[in-house]
Coordinates of C-alpha atoms (C1' of nucleotides) in Angstrom, one line a residue:
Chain A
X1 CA 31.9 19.9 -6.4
X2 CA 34.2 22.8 -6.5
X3 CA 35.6 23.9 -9.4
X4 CA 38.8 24.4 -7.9
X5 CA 38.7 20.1 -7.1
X6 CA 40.8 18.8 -9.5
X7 CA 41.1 15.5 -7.3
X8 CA 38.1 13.9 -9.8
X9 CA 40.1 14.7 -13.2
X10 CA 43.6 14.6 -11.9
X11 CA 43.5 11.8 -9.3
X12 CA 41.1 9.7 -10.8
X13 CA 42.5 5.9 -10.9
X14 CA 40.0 5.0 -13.1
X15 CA 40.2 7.9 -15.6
X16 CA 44.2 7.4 -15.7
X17 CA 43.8 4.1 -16.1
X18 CA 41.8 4.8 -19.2
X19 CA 43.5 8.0 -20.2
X20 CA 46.6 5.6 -20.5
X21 CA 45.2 2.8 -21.8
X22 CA 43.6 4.6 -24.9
X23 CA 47.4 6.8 -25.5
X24 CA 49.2 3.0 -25.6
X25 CA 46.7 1.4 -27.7
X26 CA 46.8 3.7 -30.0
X27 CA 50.5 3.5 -29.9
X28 CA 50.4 -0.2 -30.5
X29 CA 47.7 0.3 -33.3
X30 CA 50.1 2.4 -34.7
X31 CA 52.7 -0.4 -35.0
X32 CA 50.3 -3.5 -35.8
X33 CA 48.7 -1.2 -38.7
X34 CA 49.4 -4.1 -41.4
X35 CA 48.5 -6.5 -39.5
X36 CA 45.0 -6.5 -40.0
X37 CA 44.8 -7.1 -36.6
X38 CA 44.3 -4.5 -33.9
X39 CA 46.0 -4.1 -30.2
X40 CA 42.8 -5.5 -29.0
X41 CA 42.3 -8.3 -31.3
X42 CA 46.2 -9.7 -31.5
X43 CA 45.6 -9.6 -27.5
X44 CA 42.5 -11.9 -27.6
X45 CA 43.8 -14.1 -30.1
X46 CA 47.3 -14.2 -28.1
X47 CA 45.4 -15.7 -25.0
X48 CA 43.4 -18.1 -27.1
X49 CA 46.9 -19.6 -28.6
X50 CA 48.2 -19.7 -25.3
X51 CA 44.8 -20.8 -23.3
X52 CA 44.8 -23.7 -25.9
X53 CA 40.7 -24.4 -26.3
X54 CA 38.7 -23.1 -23.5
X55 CA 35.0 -22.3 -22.8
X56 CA 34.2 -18.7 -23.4
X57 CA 33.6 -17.6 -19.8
X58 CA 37.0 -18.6 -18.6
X59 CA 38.8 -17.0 -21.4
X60 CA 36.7 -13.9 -20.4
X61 CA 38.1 -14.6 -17.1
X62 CA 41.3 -14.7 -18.1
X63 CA 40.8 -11.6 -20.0
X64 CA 39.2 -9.9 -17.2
X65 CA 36.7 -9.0 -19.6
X66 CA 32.9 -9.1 -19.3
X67 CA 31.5 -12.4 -20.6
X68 CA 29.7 -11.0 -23.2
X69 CA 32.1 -8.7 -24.0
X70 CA 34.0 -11.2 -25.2
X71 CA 31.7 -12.8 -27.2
X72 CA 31.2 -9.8 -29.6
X73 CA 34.8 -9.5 -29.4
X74 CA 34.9 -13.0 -30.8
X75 CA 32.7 -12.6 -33.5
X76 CA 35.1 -10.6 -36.1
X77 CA 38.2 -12.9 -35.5
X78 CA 35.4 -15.5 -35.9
X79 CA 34.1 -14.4 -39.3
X80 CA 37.9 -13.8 -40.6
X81 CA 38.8 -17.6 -40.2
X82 CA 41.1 -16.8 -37.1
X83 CA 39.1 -18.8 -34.8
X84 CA 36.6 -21.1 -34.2
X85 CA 34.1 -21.8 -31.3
X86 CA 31.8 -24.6 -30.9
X87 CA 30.0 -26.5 -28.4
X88 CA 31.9 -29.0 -26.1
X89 CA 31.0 -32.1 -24.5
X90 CA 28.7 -30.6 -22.0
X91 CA 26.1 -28.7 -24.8
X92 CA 25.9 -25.6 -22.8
X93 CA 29.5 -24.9 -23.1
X94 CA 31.4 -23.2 -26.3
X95 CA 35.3 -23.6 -26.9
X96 CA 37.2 -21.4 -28.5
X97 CA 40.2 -22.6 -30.5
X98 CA 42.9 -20.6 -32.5
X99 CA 42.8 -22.2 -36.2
X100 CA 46.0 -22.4 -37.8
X101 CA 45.2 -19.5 -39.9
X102 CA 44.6 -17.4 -36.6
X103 CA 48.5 -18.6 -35.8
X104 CA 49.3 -17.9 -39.0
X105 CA 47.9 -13.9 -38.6
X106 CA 49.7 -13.7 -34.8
X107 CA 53.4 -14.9 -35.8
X108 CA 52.7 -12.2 -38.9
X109 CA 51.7 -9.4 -36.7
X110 CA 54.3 -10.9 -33.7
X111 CA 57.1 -8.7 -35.1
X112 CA 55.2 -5.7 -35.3
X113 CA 53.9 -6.1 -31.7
X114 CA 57.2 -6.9 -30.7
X115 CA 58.6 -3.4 -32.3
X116 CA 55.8 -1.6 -30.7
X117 CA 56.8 -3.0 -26.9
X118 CA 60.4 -2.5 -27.4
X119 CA 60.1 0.9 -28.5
X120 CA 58.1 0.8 -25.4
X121 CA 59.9 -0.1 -23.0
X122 CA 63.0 1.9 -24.4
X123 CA 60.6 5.2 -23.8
X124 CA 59.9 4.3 -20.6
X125 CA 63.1 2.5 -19.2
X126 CA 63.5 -1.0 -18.4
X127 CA 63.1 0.2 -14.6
X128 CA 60.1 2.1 -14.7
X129 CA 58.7 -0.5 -17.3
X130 CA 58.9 -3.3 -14.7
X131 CA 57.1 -1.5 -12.2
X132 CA 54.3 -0.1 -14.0
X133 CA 53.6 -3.9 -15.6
X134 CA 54.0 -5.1 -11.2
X135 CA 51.5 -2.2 -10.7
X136 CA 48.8 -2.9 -13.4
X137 CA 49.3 -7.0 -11.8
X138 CA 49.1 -5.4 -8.7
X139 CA 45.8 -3.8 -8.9
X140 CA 44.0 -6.6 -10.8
X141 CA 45.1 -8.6 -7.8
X142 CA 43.3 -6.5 -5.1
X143 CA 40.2 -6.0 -7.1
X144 CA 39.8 -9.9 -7.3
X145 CA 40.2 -10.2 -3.4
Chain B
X1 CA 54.9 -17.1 -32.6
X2 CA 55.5 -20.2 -30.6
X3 CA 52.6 -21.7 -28.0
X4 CA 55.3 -21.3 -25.1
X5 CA 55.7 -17.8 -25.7
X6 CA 53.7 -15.6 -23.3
X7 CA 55.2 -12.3 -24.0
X8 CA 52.4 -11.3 -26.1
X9 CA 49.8 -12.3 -23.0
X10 CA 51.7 -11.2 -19.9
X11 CA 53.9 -8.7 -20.9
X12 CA 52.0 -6.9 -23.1
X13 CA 51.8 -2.8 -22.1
X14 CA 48.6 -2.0 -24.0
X15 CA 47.1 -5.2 -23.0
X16 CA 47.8 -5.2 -19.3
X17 CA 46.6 -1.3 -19.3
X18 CA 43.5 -2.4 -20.8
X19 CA 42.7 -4.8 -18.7
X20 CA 43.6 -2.9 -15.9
X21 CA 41.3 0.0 -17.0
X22 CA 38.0 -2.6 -17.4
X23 CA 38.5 -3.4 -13.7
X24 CA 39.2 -0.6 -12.4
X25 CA 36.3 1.2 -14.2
X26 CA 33.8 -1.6 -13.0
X27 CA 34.7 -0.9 -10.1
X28 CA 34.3 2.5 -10.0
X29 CA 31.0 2.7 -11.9
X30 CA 29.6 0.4 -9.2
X31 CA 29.8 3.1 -6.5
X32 CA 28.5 5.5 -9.0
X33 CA 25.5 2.8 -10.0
X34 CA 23.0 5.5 -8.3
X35 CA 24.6 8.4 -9.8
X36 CA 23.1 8.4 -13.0
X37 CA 26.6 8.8 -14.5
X38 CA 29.1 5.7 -15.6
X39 CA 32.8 6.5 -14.5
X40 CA 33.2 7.8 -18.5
X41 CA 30.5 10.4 -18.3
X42 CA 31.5 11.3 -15.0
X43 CA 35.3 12.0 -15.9
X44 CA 34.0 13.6 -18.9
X45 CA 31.9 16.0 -17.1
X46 CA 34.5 17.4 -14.1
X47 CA 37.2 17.7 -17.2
X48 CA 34.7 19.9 -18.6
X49 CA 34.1 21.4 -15.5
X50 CA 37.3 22.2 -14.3
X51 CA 38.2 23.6 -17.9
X52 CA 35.3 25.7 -18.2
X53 CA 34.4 26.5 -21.9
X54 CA 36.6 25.3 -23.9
X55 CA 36.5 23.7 -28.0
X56 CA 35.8 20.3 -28.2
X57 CA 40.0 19.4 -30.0
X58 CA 41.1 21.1 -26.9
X59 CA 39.4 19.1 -24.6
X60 CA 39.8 15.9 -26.4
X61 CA 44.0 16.6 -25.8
X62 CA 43.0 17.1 -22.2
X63 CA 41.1 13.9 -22.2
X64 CA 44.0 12.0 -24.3
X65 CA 41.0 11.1 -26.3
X66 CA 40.2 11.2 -30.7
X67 CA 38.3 14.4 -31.2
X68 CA 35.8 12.5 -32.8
X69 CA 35.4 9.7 -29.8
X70 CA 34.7 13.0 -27.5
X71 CA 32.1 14.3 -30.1
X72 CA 30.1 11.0 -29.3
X73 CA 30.7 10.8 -25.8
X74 CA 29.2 15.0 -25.8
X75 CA 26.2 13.3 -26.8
X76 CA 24.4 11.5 -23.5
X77 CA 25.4 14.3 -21.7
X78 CA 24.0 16.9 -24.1
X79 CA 20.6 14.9 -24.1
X80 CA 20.4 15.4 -20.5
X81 CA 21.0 18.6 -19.9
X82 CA 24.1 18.5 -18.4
X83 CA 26.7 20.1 -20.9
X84 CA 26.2 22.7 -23.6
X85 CA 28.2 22.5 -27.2
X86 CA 27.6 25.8 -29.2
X87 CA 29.4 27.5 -31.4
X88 CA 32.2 30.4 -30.6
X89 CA 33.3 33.1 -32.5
X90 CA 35.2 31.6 -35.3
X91 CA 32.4 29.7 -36.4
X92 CA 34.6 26.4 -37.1
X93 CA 34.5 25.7 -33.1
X94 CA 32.1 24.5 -31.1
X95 CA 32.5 25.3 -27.3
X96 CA 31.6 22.8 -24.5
X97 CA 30.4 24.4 -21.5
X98 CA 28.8 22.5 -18.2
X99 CA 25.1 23.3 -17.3
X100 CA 23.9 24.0 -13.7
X101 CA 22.3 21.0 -13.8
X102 CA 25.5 19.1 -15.1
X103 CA 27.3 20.8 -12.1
X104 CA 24.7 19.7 -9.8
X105 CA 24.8 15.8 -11.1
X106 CA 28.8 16.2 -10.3
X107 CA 28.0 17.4 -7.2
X108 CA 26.0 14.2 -6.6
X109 CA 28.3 12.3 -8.0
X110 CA 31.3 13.4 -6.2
X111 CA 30.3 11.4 -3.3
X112 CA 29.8 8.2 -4.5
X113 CA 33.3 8.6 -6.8
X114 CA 35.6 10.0 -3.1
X115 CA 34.0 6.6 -1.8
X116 CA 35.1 4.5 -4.7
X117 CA 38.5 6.1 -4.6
X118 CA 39.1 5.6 -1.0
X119 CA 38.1 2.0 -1.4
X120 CA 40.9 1.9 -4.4
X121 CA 43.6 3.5 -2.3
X122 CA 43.3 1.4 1.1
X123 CA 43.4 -1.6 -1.1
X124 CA 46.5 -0.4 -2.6
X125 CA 48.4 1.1 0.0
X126 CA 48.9 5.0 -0.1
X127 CA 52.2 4.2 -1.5
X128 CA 51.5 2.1 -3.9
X129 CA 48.4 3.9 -5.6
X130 CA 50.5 7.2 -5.3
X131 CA 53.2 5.6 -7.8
X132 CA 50.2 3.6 -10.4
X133 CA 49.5 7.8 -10.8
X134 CA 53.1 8.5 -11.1
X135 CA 54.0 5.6 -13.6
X136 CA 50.3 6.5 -15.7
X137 CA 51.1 10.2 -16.0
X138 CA 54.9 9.4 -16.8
X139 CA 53.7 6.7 -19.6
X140 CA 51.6 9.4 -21.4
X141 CA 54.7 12.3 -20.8
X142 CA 56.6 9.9 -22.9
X143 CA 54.1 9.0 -25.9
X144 CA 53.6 12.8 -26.3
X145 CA 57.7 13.2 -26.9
Chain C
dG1 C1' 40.4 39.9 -54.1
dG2 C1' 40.8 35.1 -55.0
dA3 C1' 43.2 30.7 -54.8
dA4 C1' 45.6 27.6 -51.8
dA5 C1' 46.7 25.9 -47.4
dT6 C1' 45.2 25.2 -42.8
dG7 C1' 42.1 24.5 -39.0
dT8 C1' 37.7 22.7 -36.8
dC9 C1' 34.3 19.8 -37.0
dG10 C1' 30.5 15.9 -38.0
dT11 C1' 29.3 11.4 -40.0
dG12 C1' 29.8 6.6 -41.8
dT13 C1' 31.6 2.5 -40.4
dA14 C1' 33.5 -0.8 -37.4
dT15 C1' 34.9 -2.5 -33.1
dA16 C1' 35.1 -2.6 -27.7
dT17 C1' 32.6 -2.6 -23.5
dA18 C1' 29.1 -4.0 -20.1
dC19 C1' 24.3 -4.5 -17.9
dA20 C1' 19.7 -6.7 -17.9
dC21 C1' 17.2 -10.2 -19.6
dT22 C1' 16.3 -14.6 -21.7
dT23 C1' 17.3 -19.4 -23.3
dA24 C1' 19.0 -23.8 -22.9
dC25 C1' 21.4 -27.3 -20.6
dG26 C1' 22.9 -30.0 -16.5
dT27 C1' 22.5 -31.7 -11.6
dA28 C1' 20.6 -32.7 -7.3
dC29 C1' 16.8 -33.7 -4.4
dT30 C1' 12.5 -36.0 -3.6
Chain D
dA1 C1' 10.1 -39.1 -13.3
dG2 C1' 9.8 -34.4 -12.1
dT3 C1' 10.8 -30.2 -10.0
dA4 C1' 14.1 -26.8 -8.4
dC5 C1' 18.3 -24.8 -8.7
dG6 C1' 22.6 -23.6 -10.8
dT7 C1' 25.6 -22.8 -14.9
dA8 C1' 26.9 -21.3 -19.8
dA9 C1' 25.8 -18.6 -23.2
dG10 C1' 23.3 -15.2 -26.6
dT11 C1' 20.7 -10.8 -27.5
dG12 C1' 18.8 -6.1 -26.9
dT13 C1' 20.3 -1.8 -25.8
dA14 C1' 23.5 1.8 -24.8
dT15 C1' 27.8 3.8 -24.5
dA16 C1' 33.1 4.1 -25.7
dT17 C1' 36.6 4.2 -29.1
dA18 C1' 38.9 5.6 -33.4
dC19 C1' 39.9 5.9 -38.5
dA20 C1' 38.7 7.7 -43.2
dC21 C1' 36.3 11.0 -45.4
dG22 C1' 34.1 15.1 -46.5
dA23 C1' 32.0 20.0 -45.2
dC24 C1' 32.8 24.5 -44.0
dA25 C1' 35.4 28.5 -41.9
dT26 C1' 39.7 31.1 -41.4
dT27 C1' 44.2 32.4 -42.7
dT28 C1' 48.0 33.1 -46.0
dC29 C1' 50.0 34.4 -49.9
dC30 C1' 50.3 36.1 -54.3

DNA sequence: GGAAATGTCGTGTATATACACTTACGTACT
DNA sequence: AGTACGTAAGTGTATATACACGACATTTCC
């Protein structure tokens, strides 16, 4: 490869992607600071509440997170109280429900996610906000067909 | 925060960008399964390339990336041969420079990344993919400000 | 010339991420 | 009943990520 191609560091989908993704976390971690909870964390246990209880590999789906990602991902919101997981009807499955103390940490950290994404989206500009979040949907739509 | 309230889920930046960025970078590192480098190591090594030598701070700005994350990520790379870290003048900084055999694993590479990012871009449409870079590069502009 | 401030870096610790492999459970077929 | 296949999950290993802290080098300022 050249050293004059740039097209690997510059053009790179994936390495914006993540180049992006690590700058806005960090943003957001910024924000949920006293929350005890970070960007990733508040996420997960955001789509647990929502999900309702659910067996681990669809909420990985949901996540689009590798299945075992998701179970090390569990394991600290798991130890803190904020969750619980445990076998369902058919024994090779494990739910995953949000316990009311893991409701009680999310409407805590809710306002300081919520200042985080409005300071957000007033950087960026409703417009331009829009169609970033229809382009990140967008992509994640393709790669699943 | 309410059950019916999905704002946290859907409409999350950092959330959709991160889940963007773990599909997009599976999918990447399974074109470069055979290269011997994961999409990380890869992007890594042509930033390092394309910047020549250059202080590991300065490179973790390029990268958008904590100084000390890119001290780790060095690592693998350093272990095989493909990158040097040594120390410059003023003897606080430690200088990252790309081996011949680091440029001749990009030049491996390379191939198997083009195909990965042609397969991005005719799934997205030129247009399309052309504004995802446009709206990633425009979301970090503004977090630097 | 020496103290104080600043700049550059590594390590300890904790979490996030995913692949390969294994284990255990359920289901269907004979 | 028993085998074969498929499904759900955990663990071992390796890398990615970043914060808090401390070590050491340079610069600044008296």
């Amino acid at each position: 490869m050249a050293k004059s191609d740039l097209s690997a560091t510059a053009m790179c989908t994936s390495a914006n992607l993540r180049k992006a993704a690590r700058a806005v976390t960090q943003f957001y971690d910024e924000s949920l600071k006293n929350s005890g909870l970070k960007s990733t964390q508040f996420s997960l246990l955001a789509a647990a509440s929502v999900a309702g209880t659910m067996p681990i590999t669809r909420l990985a789906e949901e996540m689009a997170m590798d299945r075992t990602t998701l179970t090390r991902n569990l394991k600290p919101l798991e130890t803190e109280g904020l969750l619980q997981v445990e076998p369902g009807e058919d024994r090779r499955v494990r739910n995953v429900t949000v316990t009311p103390e893991g409701e009680a940490a999310l409407e805590r950290a809710a306002p300081m996610w919520r200042e985080a994404q409005t300071r957000m989206i007033d950087k960026l500009g409703d417009e331009r906000w829009g169609e970033l979040l229809r382009q990140l949907q967008s992509v994640r739509r393709m790669l699943r067909d």
